[in-house]
Amino acid sequence: MITKIFKFFCGCLVGCSMLTSMVSCSDMLESDSSRQVFNPDLNSKTDSIFFSLGILQGMQELADCYVYQGEMRGDLTKVTNYTDNNLRQLANFTATTANRYDSAYVYYRVINNCNYYIAHRDTTLRDGSQYVAMGEYVGVKAIRAWAYMQLARVYQKVPFYTEPLTQISQIDNGQYEELDMAGIVARLAPDLEQYSGGKFTKPDGETDKYTLPNFGNVTPNNSAFYTGYVFIPVDVILGDMYLETGDYSNAAKHYVTYFTEVSDNPFSSYTQSYSGRRRGGFRVIGDELPSDWKDDNQLGNLGTWSSIFGDGNYDLITYIPLNANSRQGAITTLPQAFGYDYYANSPAFIEEVQIEPSDSYVALSNAQDYYYNAITSGNDPVVHATKIGDTRLSGIQTDRSQGDSVKTWTTKYRYPRVVLYRKSTVWLHLAEAFNRLGMYDAAFAILKDGVNEGLLVAPYITSETQTALQTTYPLLSEANIAKWRYITAFIGIHGHGAGITRDIDLSPLSEGKYSATYIPGLSPYQLDVVVSNKMAEIKKDFNVAVGTTKQDTINAVEDILCDEYALELSFEGSRFYDLCRMARSKNRAGLYSGNFGSQWLAKKLAFKASGLEDESKWYLPFK
């Protein structure tokens, strides 16, 4: 298996303009060849930008593969009459090594470039007191960790190496060990830990700060290759590695560190307001808004949720930018697969839509309550609920009636970029970790109220959780609480599409600042109600005896989070891996049965394939 991956050497360093020598692919693959593939100089202060961009070009070439592998096998997409056969095989779990999108080599190409950079970059170079290479060096290590994590998600066990492979003799005889996710984390996480919090230790033993590099827009014609968004913060990747392996405490600590020590703007400051009578391509139940709907309600002048997938940067942490045309480099097939011909002379929606939202995803969105300000007899607003669904689906969909059916186009990919991380992604991952730590109230708070000082008096937050949020996971510690004190726009994640979910009343003070007042029961979106409804759903769907224990609640909140992942992160590439990770968590917990998580995943994907109770079928054949 190992030797199959090394075709990635061909073109391994495309885009790196400083290469001093390169042998042909045919020479390189000769068994008696011992010639080096590359030999760039990484010892100057500035020229490694070209090598970094070569690594990022490798990320461009895996972007489509990443999304298709993660979404076609998830429960949020369905195929159409126009779906490419490679995508159809992914969707019905019949893909073989002949599938265009079953490709490990695209990840190994990135890994090998990272290995070479890490081995040869001089991190002691300074410009005055500034260590000029450190941010770039850390960013490359984080990219390597992400690529290995992705390989383990897709293939379960994969060959692992950290030295740069430059000679064919190095890969003879299958000499590299194969590691699963736990093994990869054990090998890479200890090294990454030294860069947590945006800090590193200098040769003299003192601590200094680094920032991930931002070279500005490095492509012509404003094609949006802004390098400030292409690196992954170390604490985000560490959090994900620990989350994947069930180390929930370390996962939560790193997500908190990212929000409190690294991110300049950790807020969730946008919502998709209700507009019109259509959502997700389907008519609203009823046909009219409630008679007590207050026109001037909702959440004030917040950013629009759907705008973050265009040119807005409210929520972005890391994305893979693709090129505006093929003359500039790697392009993407994703817009066209979702029904938008981005690369046409006049970009437009097309009839040949290959990927549409699944029926279960549309049903989930339509089943959500929307919470709105209602007019009372005294003209004072109170929050009511109505069954008009979550607005995020309609925010990324456009549709047209065709007889008795509706054709649906997804607009998340109207731009050539693949989002890897948003702040909302990390908040949801933190909620997942909190929940599995037994802090299901803190997990729900991230959906309902967002993080703010009001949680210290919120009645649904236990005293134990309040203490943990001030100490072990110090979002609300004395040092950090001021970050959230005057926040008008930091709402819960569910509020992005469900209206007024929080119980915080914001009264304006001087200079545009606000003071949070917690009003219990202001919104009908309440922990006990939502959990009770989810428990009833689990009992019905799986015919299990759902009790009232803490473990029952944790399992129910995890399913609520799973729904929120769908509503917030649909089509972004992570869905199947979110389902797998939660299924493993359920299996480890042993609630209802030792295989309940696998049964849970299999039921969600029963419309695509059978036999998925067997975890070995969750992985693609290694190629």
Coordinates of N, CA, C and O in Angstrom, one line a residue, residues 403-569:
G403 N -43.3 23.0 -12.6 CA -44.4 22.2 -12.4 C -44.7 21.9 -11.0 O -44.9 22.8 -10.2
D404 N -44.8 20.6 -10.6 CA -45.0 20.2 -9.2 C -43.7 20.1 -8.4 O -43.8 19.8 -7.2
S405 N -42.6 20.3 -9.0 CA -41.3 20.2 -8.3 C -40.6 21.5 -8.2 O -41.0 22.5 -8.8
V406 N -39.5 21.5 -7.5 CA -38.7 22.7 -7.3 C -37.3 22.4 -7.5 O -36.8 21.4 -7.0
K407 N -36.6 23.1 -8.4 CA -35.2 22.9 -8.6 C -34.4 23.8 -7.7 O -34.8 25.0 -7.5
T408 N -33.4 23.3 -7.0 CA -32.7 24.0 -6.0 C -31.3 24.2 -6.3 O -30.6 23.2 -6.6
W409 N -30.8 25.4 -6.1 CA -29.3 25.6 -6.3 C -28.8 26.1 -4.9 O -29.4 26.9 -4.2
T410 N -27.6 25.6 -4.6 CA -26.9 26.0 -3.3 C -25.9 27.1 -3.6 O -25.1 26.9 -4.5
T411 N -26.0 28.2 -2.9 CA -25.1 29.3 -3.2 C -23.9 29.5 -2.3 O -23.1 30.4 -2.4
K412 N -23.6 28.5 -1.5 CA -22.4 28.6 -0.7 C -21.1 28.6 -1.6 O -20.1 29.0 -1.2
Y413 N -21.3 28.0 -2.8 CA -20.2 27.8 -3.7 C -20.3 28.7 -4.9 O -20.0 28.3 -6.0
R414 N -20.8 29.9 -4.7 CA -20.8 30.9 -5.8 C -19.5 31.5 -6.0 O -19.3 32.3 -6.9
Y415 N -18.6 31.2 -5.0 CA -17.2 31.8 -5.0 C -16.2 30.7 -5.0 O -16.5 29.6 -4.4
P416 N -15.0 30.9 -5.6 CA -14.1 29.8 -5.7 C -13.2 29.7 -4.4 O -12.0 30.0 -4.4
R417 N -13.8 29.1 -3.3 CA -13.1 28.9 -2.1 C -13.7 27.8 -1.3 O -14.9 27.5 -1.4
V418 N -12.9 27.1 -0.5 CA -13.4 26.0 0.3 C -13.0 26.4 1.8 O -11.8 26.6 2.1
V419 N -14.0 26.6 2.6 CA -13.8 26.9 4.0 C -13.5 25.7 4.8 O -14.2 24.7 4.8
L420 N -12.4 25.8 5.5 CA -12.0 24.8 6.5 C -12.4 25.1 7.9 O -12.9 24.2 8.6
Y421 N -12.3 26.3 8.3 CA -12.7 26.7 9.7 C -13.3 28.1 9.7 O -12.8 29.0 9.0
R422 N -14.4 28.1 10.4 CA -15.0 29.4 10.7 C -15.1 29.5 12.2 O -15.0 28.5 12.9
K423 N -15.3 30.7 12.8 CA -15.4 30.8 14.2 C -16.6 30.0 14.7 O -16.5 29.3 15.8
S424 N -17.7 29.9 13.9 CA -18.8 29.1 14.3 C -18.4 27.6 14.4 O -19.0 26.9 15.2
T425 N -17.5 27.1 13.5 CA -17.1 25.8 13.5 C -16.4 25.5 14.9 O -16.7 24.5 15.6
V426 N -15.6 26.4 15.3 CA -14.8 26.2 16.6 C -15.8 26.3 17.8 O -15.6 25.5 18.7
W427 N -16.7 27.2 17.7 CA -17.7 27.3 18.8 C -18.5 26.0 19.0 O -18.7 25.5 20.1
L428 N -18.9 25.4 17.8 CA -19.7 24.2 17.9 C -18.8 23.0 18.4 O -19.3 22.2 19.1
H429 N -17.5 23.0 17.9 CA -16.6 22.0 18.4 C -16.4 22.1 20.0 O -16.3 21.1 20.7
L430 N -16.3 23.3 20.4 CA -16.2 23.6 21.9 C -17.4 23.1 22.6 O -17.4 22.5 23.7
A431 N -18.6 23.3 22.0 CA -19.9 22.9 22.6 C -19.9 21.4 22.7 O -20.3 20.8 23.7
E432 N -19.4 20.7 21.6 CA -19.4 19.2 21.6 C -18.4 18.7 22.7 O -18.8 17.7 23.4
A433 N -17.3 19.3 22.9 CA -16.4 18.9 24.0 C -17.0 19.2 25.3 O -16.9 18.3 26.2
F434 N -17.5 20.4 25.6 CA -18.2 20.7 26.8 C -19.3 19.6 27.2 O -19.4 19.2 28.3
N435 N -20.1 19.3 26.2 CA -21.1 18.3 26.4 C -20.6 17.0 26.9 O -21.1 16.4 27.9
R436 N -19.6 16.5 26.2 CA -19.0 15.2 26.6 C -18.3 15.2 27.9 O -18.0 14.2 28.6
L437 N -17.9 16.5 28.4 CA -17.3 16.6 29.7 C -18.4 16.7 30.8 O -18.1 16.8 32.0
G438 N -19.7 16.6 30.4 CA -20.8 16.7 31.4 C -21.3 18.1 31.5 O -22.3 18.3 32.3
M439 N -20.7 19.0 30.8 CA -21.2 20.4 30.9 C -22.2 20.7 29.8 O -22.0 21.6 28.9
Y440 N -23.2 19.9 29.7 CA -24.2 20.1 28.6 C -24.9 21.4 28.7 O -25.4 21.9 27.7
D441 N -24.9 22.0 29.9 CA -25.5 23.4 30.0 C -24.7 24.4 29.3 O -25.2 25.3 28.6
A442 N -23.3 24.3 29.4 CA -22.5 25.2 28.7 C -22.5 25.0 27.2 O -22.5 25.9 26.4
A443 N -22.7 23.7 26.8 CA -22.8 23.4 25.4 C -24.1 24.1 24.8 O -24.1 24.7 23.7
F444 N -25.2 24.0 25.5 CA -26.4 24.6 25.1 C -26.3 26.1 25.1 O -26.9 26.8 24.3
A445 N -25.6 26.7 26.0 CA -25.4 28.1 26.1 C -24.8 28.6 24.8 O -25.1 29.7 24.4
I446 N -23.8 27.9 24.2 CA -23.2 28.3 23.0 C -24.2 28.4 21.9 O -24.1 29.3 21.0
L447 N -25.2 27.5 21.9 CA -26.3 27.6 20.9 C -27.3 28.7 21.3 O -27.8 29.4 20.4
K448 N -27.6 28.9 22.5 CA -28.7 29.7 23.0 C -28.3 31.2 23.2 O -28.9 32.1 22.6
D449 N -27.4 31.4 24.0 CA -27.1 32.8 24.5 C -25.8 33.3 24.0 O -25.5 34.5 24.0
G450 N -24.9 32.5 23.5 CA -23.5 32.9 23.2 C -22.8 33.1 24.6 O -23.4 32.9 25.6
V451 N -21.5 33.3 24.5 CA -20.7 33.5 25.7 C -20.8 35.0 26.2 O -20.5 35.9 25.4
N452 N -21.2 35.2 27.4 CA -21.3 36.5 27.9 C -21.4 36.4 29.5 O -21.7 35.4 30.0
E453 N -21.3 37.6 30.1 CA -21.3 37.6 31.6 C -22.7 37.1 32.1 O -22.8 36.7 33.3
G454 N -23.7 37.2 31.3 CA -25.0 36.8 31.8 C -25.1 35.3 32.1 O -26.0 34.9 32.9
L455 N -24.2 34.5 31.6 CA -24.2 33.0 32.0 C -23.9 32.8 33.4 O -24.2 31.7 34.0
L456 N -23.2 33.8 34.1 CA -22.9 33.6 35.5 C -24.1 33.7 36.4 O -24.1 33.4 37.6
V457 N -25.3 34.2 35.8 CA -26.5 34.3 36.6 C -27.6 33.5 35.9 O -28.7 33.5 36.4
A458 N -27.4 32.9 34.8 CA -28.4 32.2 34.0 C -28.8 31.0 34.8 O -28.0 30.2 35.3
P459 N -30.1 30.8 35.1 CA -30.6 29.7 36.0 C -30.3 28.3 35.4 O -30.3 27.4 36.2
Y460 N -30.2 28.2 34.1 CA -30.0 26.8 33.5 C -28.5 26.4 33.6 O -28.1 25.3 33.3
I461 N -27.6 27.3 34.0 CA -26.2 27.0 34.1 C -25.9 26.6 35.6 O -26.2 27.4 36.5
T462 N -25.4 25.4 35.8 CA -25.2 25.0 37.2 C -24.0 25.8 37.8 O -23.1 26.3 37.1
S463 N -23.9 25.7 39.1 CA -22.8 26.4 39.8 C -21.5 25.7 39.4 O -20.4 26.4 39.3
E464 N -21.5 24.4 39.2 CA -20.3 23.7 38.8 C -19.8 24.2 37.5 O -18.6 24.4 37.2
T465 N -20.7 24.4 36.5 CA -20.3 24.8 35.2 C -19.8 26.3 35.3 O -18.8 26.7 34.6
Q466 N -20.5 27.1 36.0 CA -20.1 28.5 36.2 C -18.6 28.6 36.7 O -17.8 29.4 36.3
T467 N -18.3 27.7 37.7 CA -17.0 27.7 38.2 C -16.0 27.2 37.2 O -14.9 27.8 37.0
A468 N -16.3 26.2 36.4 CA -15.5 25.7 35.3 C -15.2 26.8 34.3 O -14.1 26.9 33.8
L469 N -16.2 27.6 34.0 CA -16.0 28.6 33.0 C -15.2 29.8 33.5 O -14.7 30.6 32.7
Q470 N -15.0 29.8 34.8 CA -14.1 30.9 35.3 C -12.7 30.3 35.7 O -11.8 31.1 35.9
T471 N -12.5 29.0 35.7 CA -11.2 28.4 36.1 C -10.6 27.5 35.0 O -9.8 27.9 34.2
T472 N -11.1 26.3 35.0 CA -10.5 25.3 34.1 C -10.6 25.7 32.6 O -9.7 25.5 31.8
Y473 N -11.8 26.2 32.2 CA -12.0 26.7 30.8 C -12.4 28.1 30.9 O -13.6 28.5 30.7
P474 N -11.4 29.0 31.1 CA -11.7 30.4 31.6 C -12.2 31.4 30.6 O -11.7 32.5 30.5
L475 N -13.3 31.1 29.9 CA -13.9 32.1 29.1 C -14.4 33.2 29.9 O -14.4 34.4 29.5
L476 N -14.9 33.0 31.1 CA -15.5 34.0 32.0 C -14.6 34.3 33.2 O -15.2 34.7 34.2
S477 N -13.4 34.0 33.1 CA -12.5 34.4 34.2 C -12.4 35.9 34.4 O -12.8 36.6 33.5
E478 N -11.8 36.3 35.5 CA -11.6 37.7 35.7 C -10.8 38.4 34.7 O -11.1 39.5 34.3
A479 N -9.8 37.6 34.1 CA -9.0 38.2 33.1 C -9.7 38.3 31.7 O -9.3 39.1 30.9
N480 N -10.7 37.4 31.5 CA -11.3 37.3 30.2 C -12.7 37.9 30.1 O -13.2 38.1 29.0
I481 N -13.4 38.1 31.2 CA -14.8 38.4 31.1 C -15.1 39.7 30.4 O -16.1 39.9 29.8
A482 N -14.1 40.6 30.5 CA -14.3 41.9 29.8 C -14.4 41.7 28.3 O -15.0 42.6 27.6
K483 N -13.9 40.6 27.7 CA -14.0 40.4 26.3 C -15.5 40.3 25.9 O -15.8 40.6 24.7
W484 N -16.3 39.9 26.8 CA -17.7 39.6 26.4 C -18.7 40.6 27.0 O -19.9 40.5 26.9
R485 N -18.2 41.6 27.8 CA -19.1 42.4 28.6 C -20.0 43.3 27.8 O -21.1 43.5 28.1
Y486 N -19.4 44.0 26.8 CA -20.2 45.0 26.1 C -20.5 44.5 24.7 O -20.1 45.1 23.7
I487 N -21.1 43.4 24.6 CA -21.4 42.7 23.3 C -22.9 42.7 23.0 O -23.7 42.1 23.6
T488 N -23.2 43.5 22.0 CA -24.6 43.5 21.5 C -24.9 42.4 20.5 O -26.0 42.0 20.4
A489 N -23.8 42.0 19.8 CA -24.1 41.2 18.7 C -23.6 39.7 18.8 O -23.8 38.9 17.9
F490 N -23.1 39.4 20.0 CA -22.6 38.0 20.2 C -23.8 37.2 20.6 O -24.1 37.1 21.8
I491 N -24.4 36.5 19.6 CA -25.6 35.7 19.9 C -25.2 34.2 19.8 O -24.1 33.8 19.4
G492 N -26.1 33.4 20.3 CA -25.9 31.9 20.2 C -26.0 31.5 18.7 O -26.6 32.1 17.9
I493 N -25.3 30.3 18.5 CA -25.2 29.8 17.1 C -26.6 29.5 16.5 O -26.9 29.8 15.4
H494 N -27.5 29.0 17.4 CA -28.9 28.7 16.8 C -29.6 30.0 16.4 O -30.4 30.0 15.5
G495 N -29.2 31.1 17.0 CA -29.8 32.4 16.6 C -29.4 32.9 15.3 O -30.0 33.8 14.7
H496 N -28.4 32.2 14.6 CA -28.0 32.6 13.3 C -29.2 32.4 12.3 O -29.3 33.1 11.3
G497 N -30.1 31.4 12.6 CA -31.1 31.1 11.7 C -32.5 31.0 12.3 O -33.5 30.8 11.6
A498 N -32.6 31.0 13.7 CA -33.8 30.8 14.4 C -34.4 32.0 15.1 O -35.3 31.8 15.9
G499 N -33.8 33.1 14.9 CA -34.4 34.3 15.5 C -33.9 34.5 16.9 O -32.7 34.2 17.2
I500 N -34.7 34.9 17.8 CA -34.3 35.4 19.2 C -34.3 34.2 20.1 O -35.3 33.7 20.6
T501 N -33.1 33.6 20.3 CA -33.0 32.4 21.1 C -32.5 32.8 22.5 O -32.6 32.0 23.4
R502 N -31.9 33.9 22.7 CA -31.2 34.2 24.0 C -32.2 34.9 24.9 O -33.2 35.5 24.6
D503 N -31.8 34.9 26.2 CA -32.6 35.5 27.3 C -31.9 36.7 27.8 O -32.0 37.1 29.0
I504 N -31.1 37.4 26.9 CA -30.4 38.5 27.4 C -31.1 39.8 26.8 O -31.3 39.9 25.6
D505 N -31.4 40.7 27.7 CA -31.9 42.0 27.3 C -30.7 43.0 27.3 O -30.0 43.1 28.3
L506 N -30.5 43.7 26.2 CA -29.4 44.6 26.1 C -29.9 46.1 26.2 O -30.7 46.5 25.4
S507 N -29.5 46.8 27.3 CA -29.9 48.1 27.5 C -28.8 49.0 27.1 O -27.7 48.9 27.6
P508 N -29.0 50.0 26.2 CA -27.9 50.9 25.8 C -27.4 51.8 26.9 O -28.1 52.3 27.6
L509 N -26.1 51.9 26.9 CA -25.4 52.8 27.8 C -24.7 53.9 26.9 O -25.0 54.1 25.8
S510 N -23.8 54.6 27.5 CA -23.2 55.7 26.8 C -22.2 55.2 25.8 O -21.7 54.0 25.9
E511 N -21.9 56.0 24.8 CA -20.9 55.7 23.8 C -21.1 54.3 23.0 O -20.2 53.6 22.6
G512 N -22.4 54.0 22.9 CA -22.7 52.8 22.1 C -22.5 51.5 22.8 O -22.6 50.5 22.1
K513 N -22.1 51.5 24.0 CA -21.9 50.3 24.8 C -23.2 49.8 25.4 O -24.1 50.5 25.6
Y514 N -23.2 48.5 25.7 CA -24.3 47.9 26.2 C -24.0 47.1 27.5 O -22.9 46.6 27.7
S515 N -25.0 47.0 28.4 CA -24.9 46.1 29.6 C -25.9 45.0 29.5 O -27.0 45.2 29.2
A516 N -25.4 43.8 29.7 CA -26.3 42.6 29.5 C -27.1 42.4 30.8 O -26.6 42.4 31.9
T517 N -28.4 42.2 30.6 CA -29.3 41.9 31.7 C -30.0 40.5 31.3 O -30.5 40.4 30.3
Y518 N -29.9 39.6 32.2 CA -30.4 38.2 31.9 C -31.9 38.2 32.4 O -32.2 38.4 33.6
I519 N -32.8 37.8 31.5 CA -34.2 37.7 31.8 C -34.6 36.3 31.6 O -34.9 35.9 30.5
P520 N -34.7 35.4 32.6 CA -35.0 34.0 32.4 C -36.3 33.8 31.7 O -37.3 34.5 32.0
G521 N -36.4 33.0 30.7 CA -37.6 32.7 30.0 C -38.0 33.7 29.0 O -39.1 33.6 28.4
L522 N -37.1 34.6 28.6 CA -37.5 35.6 27.6 C -37.8 35.0 26.3 O -38.7 35.3 25.6
S523 N -37.0 34.0 25.9 CA -37.2 33.2 24.7 C -37.7 31.8 25.0 O -37.3 31.2 26.0
P524 N -38.6 31.3 24.2 CA -39.1 29.9 24.4 C -38.0 28.9 24.1 O -38.2 27.7 24.4
Y525 N -36.9 29.2 23.6 CA -35.8 28.3 23.3 C -35.1 28.0 24.6 O -34.1 28.7 25.0
Q526 N -35.5 26.9 25.3 CA -35.0 26.6 26.6 C -34.4 25.2 26.7 O -34.9 24.3 26.0
L527 N -33.4 25.0 27.5 CA -32.7 23.8 27.6 C -33.7 22.6 27.9 O -33.6 21.6 27.2
D528 N -34.5 22.7 28.9 CA -35.3 21.6 29.3 C -36.3 21.2 28.2 O -36.5 20.0 27.9
V529 N -36.9 22.2 27.6 CA -37.8 21.9 26.5 C -37.2 21.3 25.3 O -37.7 20.3 24.8
V530 N -36.1 21.8 24.9 CA -35.4 21.3 23.7 C -34.9 19.9 23.9 O -35.0 19.0 23.1
V531 N -34.3 19.7 25.1 CA -33.8 18.3 25.4 C -34.9 17.3 25.5 O -34.8 16.2 25.0
S532 N -36.0 17.7 26.2 CA -37.1 16.8 26.3 C -37.7 16.4 24.9 O -38.0 15.2 24.7
N533 N -37.8 17.3 24.0 CA -38.2 17.0 22.7 C -37.3 16.1 22.0 O -37.7 15.1 21.2
K534 N -36.0 16.3 22.1 CA -35.0 15.4 21.5 C -35.0 14.0 22.1 O -34.9 13.0 21.3
M535 N -35.2 13.9 23.4 CA -35.3 12.6 24.0 C -36.4 11.8 23.5 O -36.3 10.6 23.2
A536 N -37.6 12.5 23.3 CA -38.8 11.8 22.7 C -38.5 11.3 21.3 O -38.9 10.2 20.9
E537 N -37.8 12.1 20.6 CA -37.4 11.7 19.2 C -36.5 10.5 19.2 O -36.7 9.6 18.4
I538 N -35.5 10.5 20.0 CA -34.6 9.4 20.1 C -35.3 8.1 20.5 O -35.1 7.0 19.9
K539 N -36.2 8.2 21.5 CA -36.9 7.0 21.9 C -37.8 6.5 20.8 O -37.8 5.2 20.6
K540 N -38.4 7.3 20.0 CA -39.2 6.9 18.9 C -38.4 6.3 17.8 O -38.7 5.2 17.2
D541 N -37.3 7.0 17.4 CA -36.5 6.5 16.2 C -35.7 5.3 16.5 O -35.5 4.5 15.5
F542 N -35.3 5.1 17.7 CA -34.4 3.9 18.0 C -35.0 2.9 18.9 O -34.3 1.9 19.3
N543 N -36.2 3.1 19.4 CA -36.9 2.2 20.3 C -36.0 1.8 21.5 O -35.8 0.6 21.8
V544 N -35.5 2.8 22.1 CA -34.6 2.6 23.3 C -35.3 3.3 24.5 O -36.1 4.2 24.4
A545 N -35.0 2.8 25.7 CA -35.5 3.3 26.9 C -34.7 4.5 27.4 O -33.7 4.4 28.1
V546 N -35.2 5.7 26.9 CA -34.5 6.9 27.3 C -34.9 7.4 28.7 O -36.1 7.5 29.0
G547 N -33.9 7.5 29.5 CA -34.2 7.8 30.9 C -33.9 9.3 31.2 O -33.9 10.1 30.3
T548 N -33.7 9.6 32.4 CA -33.5 11.0 32.8 C -32.1 11.2 33.5 O -31.9 12.2 34.2
T549 N -31.2 10.3 33.2 CA -29.9 10.4 33.8 C -29.1 11.5 33.0 O -29.4 11.9 32.0
K550 N -27.9 11.8 33.6 CA -27.0 12.8 33.0 C -26.6 12.3 31.6 O -26.4 13.0 30.7
Q551 N -26.3 11.0 31.5 CA -25.8 10.4 30.3 C -26.9 10.5 29.2 O -26.6 10.7 28.0
D552 N -28.2 10.3 29.6 CA -29.3 10.5 28.6 C -29.3 11.9 28.1 O -29.5 12.2 26.9
T553 N -29.1 12.9 29.0 CA -29.1 14.3 28.6 C -27.9 14.6 27.7 O -28.1 15.3 26.7
I554 N -26.7 14.1 28.0 CA -25.6 14.3 27.2 C -25.8 13.8 25.8 O -25.5 14.4 24.8
N555 N -26.4 12.6 25.7 CA -26.6 12.0 24.4 C -27.6 12.9 23.6 O -27.5 13.1 22.4
A556 N -28.7 13.4 24.3 CA -29.7 14.2 23.6 C -29.1 15.5 23.2 O -29.3 16.0 22.0
V557 N -28.3 16.1 24.0 CA -27.6 17.4 23.6 C -26.7 17.2 22.5 O -26.5 18.0 21.6
E558 N -26.0 16.0 22.4 CA -25.1 15.7 21.3 C -25.9 15.7 20.0 O -25.5 16.1 18.9
D559 N -27.1 15.1 20.1 CA -28.0 15.0 18.9 C -28.4 16.4 18.5 O -28.6 16.8 17.3
I560 N -28.7 17.3 19.5 CA -29.1 18.7 19.2 C -27.9 19.4 18.5 O -28.1 20.1 17.5
L561 N -26.7 19.1 19.0 CA -25.5 19.7 18.3 C -25.3 19.2 16.9 O -24.9 19.9 16.0
C562 N -25.6 17.9 16.7 CA -25.5 17.3 15.4 C -26.5 18.0 14.4 O -26.1 18.3 13.3
D563 N -27.7 18.3 14.9 CA -28.6 19.1 14.1 C -28.0 20.5 13.8 O -28.2 21.0 12.7
E564 N -27.4 21.1 14.8 CA -26.9 22.5 14.6 C -25.7 22.4 13.6 O -25.6 23.4 12.8
Y565 N -24.9 21.4 13.6 CA -23.8 21.3 12.6 C -24.4 21.3 11.2 O -23.9 21.9 10.3
A566 N -25.5 20.6 11.1 CA -26.2 20.5 9.8 C -26.7 21.9 9.3 O -26.5 22.3 8.2
L567 N -27.4 22.6 10.2 CA -28.0 23.9 9.9 C -26.9 24.9 9.6 O -27.1 25.8 8.8
E568 N -25.8 24.9 10.4 CA -24.7 25.9 10.3 C -23.7 25.6 9.3 O -23.2 26.5 8.5
L569 N -23.2 24.3 9.1 CA -22.0 24.0 8.4 C -22.3 23.1 7.1 O -21.4 22.5 6.6

